[in-house]
C-alpha cells in the first residue's frame, strides 16, 4: 500500500501539536553554538515564526525559487512586538544598537506598529532576544499562527479628541493572548485592534477583532464602550470586518476578545487549508453571519451583549497623527514624524530617543502608517523637536506623497515578493513631489510587492501590486493598479482597473491620473468620490495615456505566507 503523504496544512498542524517552540529557547541557543547548518527544516519553516523570526530571501524574491517561495539565505528577519506602539527611549536605543551591531543598520517600522530587523544571523539571535527582554520587549508572537501584535492609537491618553484612552485594554489583551501558550496553536494569524481614537487610526476594519470606542447616553451620565467588528483581513481575499450588533462595555472588552480568539482556535474547519484558514473564511466560505457569530460569541463568554449604539465613521484618510498637535494635557504637544516607507536608521532612532529625553519624558510611539511620534513635548519646545527630527530625515511636515506612501518589505528581504518596494517607494514619492508640487489632497499610495497585500493596497486610494513584465526580452519589476480603496466613512475594497506597467513607468501613470483629478474634480470632491464616479475604462485610459484593453490581474504565484507582513 502506498504511503499517504501529508498535506502542507496537516504537516504544520502536526508540528504545532508536537511542540510549543516558546518553551525551547535552549534549542535556539544550541543552533547558535552549532551554526546555521544545524537548524532542522521544522524550525526554519514553522517554529521560528512563532518567535517572530522569519528566514530572509536572497534579494530576488519569489523568482528563482520553487513552490511559490524564493530562496532563503542564512539570515533572518526578526520582528519586535510593540503593543499599542508604546516605546520608551531606552527601548528605542536598544533597537538602534541591535540594528547597528546585528542587522547592518536596517530597521523597518511595520503596518502593525512593530519594528523589524534584517540580516540577523543564528549566532546573533540569542543575544538579540535577550537584549530585548532586558528592556521589556519581546519578539514572541510577532509572526506565526498566534495572536499578533495588539494595535492601538499611538496617542492614546494624549489625543485631545479621543473617546477614551484604550491603551490599558490593549496592553491587558496583549498580556492575555499575546505569547500565551493557550493561544500558541491557532489555525493562522489572529489580529486585534483596540482604539479609543475618533479617527480609527489602527484600521480596525481589517483586523480579526476591531474594537472602536463609542459613547452612549445613560441616565447616570455618558458611558464609553466599544463597537465590535470581526473577521477583517486583506491578503488575496480582502474582507472588511463585519460589525456585530453589540455594545461592548469596558469590563467586557478583554473577555470578548478572548472569546473570539477561542472560537477561532477551536474552528477545525479552518485548519484544513492554510490558504483558507483566517477567521474571515467563516463568513466567506462557511456560511457564518453577523447574527450567528454573535450568538456563538455570547455562548462562549457566558453573557449577553447590549445592542450596538450608533457610531460616527471617520472621514480622515491619513489617520497618521503626523505633525505637531496639542495634547489634552495643558501646555503639551505631540510631534509626529514621517518615516518614508517605514525604514529608519540607528542614528534616527537615537536622535528621536535623545529628543524625547531632553525635551519630553522619554516616550515615543510607532504608528501603523510606519511613522514615529514623540509625546509630552512642552509647547515651547515643539518647534525645536520638529526641526531636529526633520534635520535627520524625519520630516514633521511631509508632502502628500511621502505622507501617504506605505510599502511592504519587498523582494529585498521577502521570499514571496515579486518586486523591490522600499527603494522604489522613495523614488516614486520623490518623482511625484517633483512632478506635482503642492499637491494637497489626502492620498494613500500603498505599494505591495506581491498579491498578498502586506502593503495593504486593497484599502488605498491608489494601490499598486507587484508583478513581473517582459520588456525588451528581459523580466522587469512591474505594478498592477487598483483604485478607490478606503476605510471609515468611505470603506471599500480597491477595485482592479486592468492596467499594468513597468515600475519605471509608474510615476508617469500616476501623474496623468492625478492631473485628470485636478482638472475634472467637482467642488470639494475627494479622490474616493472621484474614482467612484469614473469607470475602469476611463481610469485605465488616463493611466496609460490612451484607451487600452484591460489586463487580467493574475493570482498569487504561490501559497499565502504564514507571517511576512508586519
XYZ file of C-alpha atoms in Angstrom:
566
model
C 0.000 0.000 0.000
C 1.396 3.417 -0.937
C 2.123 5.831 1.879
C -0.345 8.718 2.242
C 1.558 11.990 2.015
C 0.765 14.769 4.475
C -0.677 17.959 3.063
C 1.054 21.224 3.949
C -1.762 22.055 6.381
C -1.546 18.625 8.032
C 2.220 18.903 8.470
C 2.057 22.351 10.051
C -0.780 21.307 12.350
C 1.178 18.215 13.441
C 4.322 20.231 14.156
C 2.406 22.765 16.248
C 0.742 19.998 18.256
C 4.082 18.288 18.886
C 5.945 21.310 20.223
C 5.365 24.760 21.619
C 8.543 26.417 20.350
C 8.270 29.157 23.003
C 9.331 26.540 25.554
C 12.533 25.661 23.679
C 14.871 28.632 23.776
C 17.514 26.042 24.654
C 17.306 24.725 21.100
C 17.854 28.217 19.684
C 20.935 28.522 21.876
C 22.186 25.185 20.560
C 21.668 26.279 16.950
C 23.640 29.441 17.692
C 26.567 27.381 19.020
C 26.487 24.830 16.213
C 25.770 27.144 13.278
C 23.079 27.554 10.642
C 23.595 24.073 9.164
C 22.359 22.550 12.435
C 18.864 24.071 12.172
C 16.270 21.437 11.142
C 13.629 22.243 8.498
C 10.773 22.279 11.009
C 12.415 25.187 12.839
C 13.194 27.115 9.664
C 9.710 26.603 8.243
C 7.445 26.631 11.298
C 8.839 27.002 14.816
C 10.940 30.142 14.345
C 7.887 32.028 13.127
C 6.124 31.986 16.478
C 9.323 33.557 17.856
C 8.905 36.468 15.421
C 11.745 35.140 13.276
C 11.440 34.583 9.534
C 14.016 33.334 7.033
C 15.347 36.065 4.754
C 15.322 35.863 0.974
C 18.247 36.315 -1.404
C 17.059 39.620 -2.884
C 15.369 38.043 -5.894
C 12.084 37.441 -4.107
C 9.982 34.581 -5.397
C 11.926 34.499 -8.670
C 14.380 31.630 -8.767
C 12.664 29.665 -6.032
C 10.051 26.943 -6.255
C 6.549 26.207 -4.965
C 5.783 29.924 -4.777
C 8.665 30.770 -2.445
C 12.092 32.190 -3.208
C 15.469 31.027 -1.969
C 16.367 31.538 1.677
C 19.719 32.798 2.914
C 21.449 32.084 6.257
C 19.983 35.330 7.655
C 16.777 36.158 9.477
C 14.213 38.892 9.807
C 13.448 39.471 13.499
C 10.188 41.244 14.303
C 9.920 43.089 17.624
C 6.462 43.161 19.169
C 5.482 46.650 20.377
C 1.921 46.563 21.823
C -0.100 49.708 21.081
C 3.098 51.163 19.541
C 4.334 52.167 23.020
C 8.099 52.619 23.025
C 10.442 54.124 25.597
C 13.641 55.994 24.782
C 15.660 53.188 26.362
C 13.913 50.626 24.176
C 14.462 52.760 21.069
C 18.185 52.982 21.847
C 18.350 49.240 22.373
C 16.750 48.624 18.977
C 19.142 51.126 17.394
C 22.117 49.323 18.925
C 20.882 45.913 17.792
C 20.261 47.213 14.274
C 23.788 48.596 14.191
C 25.524 45.506 15.589
C 23.471 42.685 14.142
C 21.276 43.994 11.287
C 23.603 46.044 9.064
C 21.856 49.207 10.225
C 18.462 48.192 8.802
C 15.255 48.637 10.824
C 11.707 48.934 9.482
C 8.581 50.178 11.255
C 5.713 47.961 10.118
C 1.992 48.384 9.481
C 1.281 46.796 12.898
C 3.491 49.162 14.937
C 6.306 46.593 15.165
C 9.964 47.067 14.264
C 11.729 44.560 12.007
C 15.458 43.888 11.905
C 17.129 42.175 8.958
C 20.441 40.372 8.353
C 20.376 38.727 11.790
C 22.432 35.502 11.974
C 21.625 32.459 14.070
C 24.807 33.124 16.031
C 23.448 36.569 16.999
C 19.835 35.568 17.628
C 20.060 34.635 21.354
C 21.915 37.869 22.103
C 19.295 39.889 20.204
C 16.400 38.224 22.033
C 17.997 38.592 25.468
C 18.861 42.257 24.864
C 15.220 42.916 24.007
C 13.967 41.062 27.092
C 16.174 43.179 29.344
C 14.317 46.332 28.268
C 10.836 44.803 28.364
C 10.483 43.948 24.675
C 9.883 40.604 23.015
C 9.544 39.022 19.592
C 7.270 36.242 20.864
C 4.108 36.005 18.801
C 5.125 38.629 16.264
C 4.813 36.008 13.480
C 3.224 32.581 13.185
C -0.191 31.087 13.902
C -0.687 33.156 17.032
C -2.186 36.412 18.284
C -0.098 39.089 16.598
C 0.861 42.492 17.986
C -2.153 44.236 19.536
C -2.505 47.588 17.798
C -3.876 50.750 19.372
C -3.903 54.512 18.959
C -0.316 55.769 19.390
C -1.536 58.917 21.147
C -3.963 57.165 23.471
C -4.236 59.232 26.624
C -2.920 62.342 24.880
C -5.302 62.920 21.956
C -7.472 65.912 22.799
C -10.416 64.493 20.842
C -10.404 60.803 21.796
C -13.391 58.973 23.243
C -11.105 57.322 25.779
C -7.606 56.047 26.424
C -7.994 52.404 25.419
C -4.304 51.530 25.730
C -4.767 49.771 29.115
C -7.162 47.377 27.401
C -4.765 46.816 24.518
C -1.976 46.005 26.960
C -4.225 43.722 29.007
C -5.318 41.838 25.891
C -1.677 41.588 24.856
C -0.910 40.005 28.224
C -3.850 37.609 27.969
C -3.403 36.272 24.430
C -0.026 37.525 23.170
C 2.668 34.983 23.956
C 0.137 32.947 25.968
C 0.572 29.190 25.423
C -3.225 28.781 25.391
C -3.165 30.585 22.057
C 0.051 29.153 20.658
C -1.677 26.902 18.143
C -4.279 28.918 16.229
C -5.362 27.996 12.680
C -3.490 31.034 11.347
C -2.565 34.556 12.456
C -5.030 36.494 14.613
C -5.021 40.292 14.632
C -6.604 42.594 17.197
C -7.078 46.365 17.202
C -8.444 48.319 20.184
C -8.781 52.077 19.947
C -10.480 54.988 21.628
C -9.359 57.280 18.812
C -12.074 59.012 16.799
C -10.099 58.616 13.566
C -9.756 54.818 13.976
C -6.064 55.202 13.274
C -5.421 51.455 13.695
C -7.651 50.355 10.788
C -9.965 48.148 12.885
C -11.837 47.273 9.679
C -9.034 44.933 8.550
C -8.475 43.107 11.852
C -9.897 39.808 13.090
C -11.193 41.800 16.070
C -11.689 45.543 15.913
C -12.935 47.407 18.976
C -13.699 51.094 18.384
C -14.848 53.348 21.188
C -18.359 54.757 21.156
C -20.226 56.789 23.780
C -23.820 56.086 24.769
C -26.178 58.192 26.853
C -27.366 56.860 30.180
C -29.464 58.406 32.949
C -26.432 58.455 35.237
C -24.215 60.027 32.534
C -22.319 59.065 29.403
C -20.802 55.595 29.172
C -17.880 54.754 26.918
C -17.845 51.285 25.395
C -16.979 49.744 22.069
C -18.378 48.724 18.723
C -17.249 45.255 17.678
C -16.113 44.155 14.233
C -14.815 40.698 13.424
C -13.214 38.812 10.546
C -11.490 41.644 8.707
C -8.401 40.906 6.657
C -6.722 41.571 3.316
C -4.262 39.204 1.552
C -5.599 37.674 -1.684
C -9.231 37.630 -0.473
C -9.857 41.070 1.054
C -12.731 41.312 3.523
C -13.735 44.266 5.653
C -14.685 43.426 9.217
C -18.339 42.610 9.933
C -19.940 44.838 12.551
C -21.878 42.851 15.136
C -24.996 44.164 16.839
C -23.188 44.622 20.114
C -22.147 47.314 22.530
C -19.141 46.040 24.463
C -18.785 47.591 27.892
C -15.282 48.389 29.128
C -15.168 45.445 31.530
C -16.391 43.113 28.770
C -13.706 44.004 26.228
C -10.994 41.578 27.332
C -13.278 38.528 27.713
C -14.882 39.346 24.345
C -11.516 39.384 22.575
C -10.550 36.150 24.327
C -13.879 34.665 23.309
C -13.327 35.437 19.629
C -9.801 34.007 19.859
C -11.193 30.817 21.418
C -13.823 30.448 18.695
C -11.071 30.819 16.122
C -8.778 28.351 17.925
C -11.487 25.684 18.053
C -12.642 26.011 14.433
C -11.419 22.746 12.923
C -12.818 23.617 9.509
C -10.257 26.416 9.245
C -7.342 24.020 9.824
C -7.875 22.014 6.625
C -6.411 24.504 4.145
C -3.754 27.034 5.131
C -4.760 29.356 2.313
C -8.311 29.479 3.740
C -7.533 29.468 7.457
C -8.202 33.061 8.530
C -11.289 33.951 10.564
C -12.817 35.786 7.585
C -13.340 32.481 5.758
C -16.076 31.539 8.223
C -18.023 34.331 6.512
C -16.616 33.952 3.001
C -16.957 30.175 2.676
C -18.693 28.551 5.631
C -21.992 30.400 5.896
C -21.450 32.335 9.102
C -23.305 35.629 9.534
C -23.104 38.522 11.961
C -26.018 37.045 13.918
C -24.635 33.507 14.087
C -21.203 34.753 15.112
C -22.670 36.957 17.841
C -24.729 34.039 19.157
C -21.656 31.787 19.259
C -19.608 34.505 20.937
C -22.210 35.178 23.647
C -22.466 31.458 24.304
C -18.681 31.276 24.624
C -18.244 34.249 27.013
C -21.334 33.400 29.076
C -23.052 36.785 28.968
C -25.228 38.757 26.579
C -24.002 41.936 24.937
C -26.195 45.012 24.691
C -27.342 46.070 21.206
C -24.967 48.260 19.217
C -25.031 52.029 19.524
C -24.831 54.474 16.597
C -21.238 55.308 15.677
C -19.598 58.137 13.793
C -17.467 56.845 10.927
C -14.202 58.776 10.492
C -13.681 60.613 7.221
C -9.973 61.355 7.710
C -7.823 59.399 5.281
C -4.323 59.613 6.686
C -5.178 58.746 10.297
C -1.445 59.060 10.943
C -1.024 61.722 13.671
C 1.887 63.263 11.745
C 2.649 66.926 12.562
C 2.577 68.959 15.762
C -0.673 68.561 17.712
C -1.880 69.904 21.045
C -2.469 67.231 23.667
C -5.334 67.178 26.145
C -2.708 67.955 28.813
C -2.337 71.719 29.053
C 0.898 73.080 27.625
C 1.976 69.833 25.948
C 2.046 68.638 22.340
C 2.973 65.506 20.486
C 5.232 65.654 17.443
C 4.685 63.110 14.673
C 7.457 62.499 12.128
C 7.068 60.886 8.729
C 9.272 57.806 8.243
C 9.130 57.320 4.497
C 8.376 53.635 3.708
C 8.983 52.822 7.395
C 12.746 52.472 7.075
C 14.592 54.111 9.949
C 18.311 54.226 10.757
C 20.015 53.715 14.126
C 21.038 57.394 14.037
C 17.435 58.490 13.523
C 16.184 56.244 16.335
C 18.812 57.575 18.710
C 18.038 61.166 17.755
C 14.343 60.613 18.468
C 15.169 58.907 21.781
C 17.516 61.730 22.816
C 14.958 64.392 21.893
C 12.261 62.592 23.875
C 14.549 62.512 26.919
C 15.831 66.057 26.619
C 12.603 67.870 25.745
C 9.863 65.489 26.917
C 9.570 62.471 29.240
C 11.214 59.693 27.250
C 8.181 58.250 25.459
C 7.837 57.541 21.738
C 5.162 55.859 19.645
C 5.065 53.810 16.426
C 2.085 54.127 14.084
C 0.538 51.741 11.591
C 1.376 54.224 8.835
C 5.013 53.334 9.628
C 5.736 56.654 11.366
C 7.255 57.714 14.707
C 5.934 60.148 17.334
C 7.339 61.874 20.408
C 4.723 62.644 23.077
C 4.519 65.033 26.044
C 6.620 67.761 24.453
C 6.178 71.173 26.140
C 4.720 73.578 23.601
C 7.716 75.893 23.806
C 9.989 73.037 22.631
C 7.750 71.545 19.920
C 9.233 73.579 17.057
C 12.770 72.682 18.152
C 11.923 68.969 18.315
C 10.240 69.119 14.904
C 13.246 70.891 13.418
C 15.757 68.396 14.786
C 13.709 65.430 13.589
C 13.458 66.991 10.137
C 17.221 67.604 10.106
C 17.907 63.852 10.376
C 15.466 62.919 7.619
C 12.287 62.507 9.686
C 10.165 65.414 8.424
C 7.269 66.583 10.556
C 5.737 68.433 7.605
C 5.847 65.904 4.791
C 4.433 66.155 1.281
C 1.159 64.439 0.441
C 3.056 61.716 -1.393
C 5.650 60.992 1.293
C 2.997 61.119 3.990
C 0.605 58.798 2.179
C 3.100 56.193 0.980
C 3.226 52.754 2.605
C 5.469 49.942 1.389
C 5.826 46.293 2.356
C 9.186 44.554 2.811
C 9.509 43.645 -0.875
C 11.967 41.363 -2.624
C 14.935 42.945 -0.849
C 14.276 40.541 2.050
C 10.971 38.717 1.417
C 10.989 35.324 -0.323
C 7.424 35.797 -1.566
C 7.727 39.212 -3.204
C 7.886 39.808 -6.939
C 9.204 43.372 -6.773
C 11.526 45.555 -4.732
C 9.424 48.064 -2.812
C 11.387 50.143 -0.278
C 13.791 51.855 -2.672
C 11.017 52.093 -5.245
C 8.739 53.832 -2.725
C 11.342 56.503 -2.013
C 11.986 57.093 -5.712
C 8.277 57.172 -6.559
C 7.362 59.691 -3.842
C 10.282 61.936 -4.834
C 9.280 61.758 -8.504
C 5.683 62.683 -7.703
C 6.795 65.548 -5.453
C 8.804 66.949 -8.346
C 6.102 66.439 -10.975
C 3.122 67.596 -8.891
C 4.484 70.233 -6.500
C 1.990 71.496 -3.971
C -0.444 68.577 -4.364
C -2.527 68.800 -1.181
C -5.216 66.134 -1.427
C -5.063 63.440 1.242
C -3.753 60.446 -0.639
C -2.974 56.891 0.400
C -0.485 55.341 -2.025
C 0.252 51.765 -0.988
C 2.884 49.560 -2.585
C 2.861 45.799 -2.152
C 5.399 43.501 -3.733
C 3.052 40.582 -4.430
C -0.690 39.754 -4.348
C -0.637 39.003 -0.606
C -1.204 42.675 0.271
C 1.293 43.111 3.104
C 1.428 46.723 1.868
C -2.385 46.919 2.248
C -3.036 48.046 -1.320
C -6.686 46.995 -1.067
C -7.501 49.959 1.223
C -5.520 52.611 -0.664
C -6.692 55.394 -2.958
C -4.073 54.098 -5.371
C -2.823 50.615 -4.602
C -0.156 49.041 -6.763
C 0.575 45.326 -6.672
C 3.903 43.845 -7.708
C 4.159 41.821 -10.918
C 6.788 40.866 -13.472
C 6.700 42.048 -17.081
C 8.867 41.186 -20.076
C 10.403 44.320 -21.619
C 12.891 44.030 -24.490
C 13.369 40.363 -23.793
C 14.001 40.585 -20.044
C 11.803 40.409 -16.981
C 11.460 43.655 -15.040
C 9.527 44.806 -11.971
C 6.015 45.928 -12.830
C 2.881 47.033 -10.990
C -0.836 46.415 -11.386
C -3.182 49.267 -10.427
C -6.166 49.220 -8.098
C -8.035 52.390 -7.075
C -10.713 53.574 -4.688
C -9.892 51.592 -1.583
C -10.587 53.156 1.793
C -11.749 52.640 5.344
C -14.087 54.521 7.661
C -16.773 56.635 6.015
C -15.620 55.628 2.533
C -14.922 51.978 3.351
C -14.378 49.973 0.201
C -12.000 47.395 -1.214
C -9.963 48.924 -4.037
C -11.052 47.811 -7.475
C -8.606 46.460 -10.067
C -8.756 48.657 -13.174
C -6.978 46.377 -15.635
C -3.768 48.371 -16.087
C -0.222 47.160 -15.578
C 3.071 48.815 -16.441
C 6.781 48.529 -15.755
C 7.868 50.024 -12.423
C 9.811 52.707 -14.280
C 6.563 53.937 -15.871
C 4.524 54.158 -12.647
C 5.290 57.868 -11.975
C 4.092 58.769 -15.484
C 0.870 56.846 -14.971
C 0.090 58.350 -11.555
C 0.986 61.850 -12.767
C -1.525 61.512 -15.618
C -4.213 60.156 -13.294
C -3.803 62.926 -10.725
C -3.670 65.575 -13.452
C -7.139 64.431 -14.587
C -8.306 64.511 -10.974
C -7.133 68.101 -10.583
C -8.753 69.100 -13.874
C -12.075 67.273 -13.584
C -12.861 67.093 -9.883
C -16.094 68.648 -8.719
C -16.024 71.304 -5.980
C -14.933 69.707 -2.715
C -14.614 66.268 -4.307
C -12.007 63.917 -2.882
C -10.203 61.077 -4.617
C -12.560 58.410 -3.338
C -15.651 60.065 -4.809
C -13.773 60.949 -7.995
C -12.747 57.353 -8.613
C -16.228 56.108 -7.724
C -17.885 58.176 -10.476
C -15.470 57.134 -13.224
C -15.302 53.775 -14.972
C -12.368 51.415 -15.066
C -12.036 52.169 -18.774
C -11.684 55.921 -18.114
C -9.172 55.443 -15.305
C -7.201 52.913 -17.327
C -7.077 55.342 -20.243
C -5.684 58.115 -18.048
C -3.084 55.802 -16.554
C -1.978 54.587 -19.986
C -2.419 57.909 -21.839
C -4.614 56.065 -24.353
C -7.507 53.650 -24.480
C -6.153 50.163 -23.836
C -7.708 46.748 -23.348
C -7.853 45.547 -19.738
C -5.156 43.242 -18.436
C -6.167 40.467 -16.080
C -4.810 40.595 -12.551
C -3.004 37.280 -12.086
C -3.405 35.391 -8.861
C -0.688 34.807 -6.288
C 2.319 32.880 -7.540
C 2.164 30.521 -4.577
C 0.537 29.898 -1.208
C -0.311 32.753 1.112
C 2.559 33.392 3.557
C 2.360 32.419 7.211
C 3.596 35.675 8.595
C 5.501 38.042 6.396
C 3.518 41.209 6.923
C 4.051 43.454 9.886
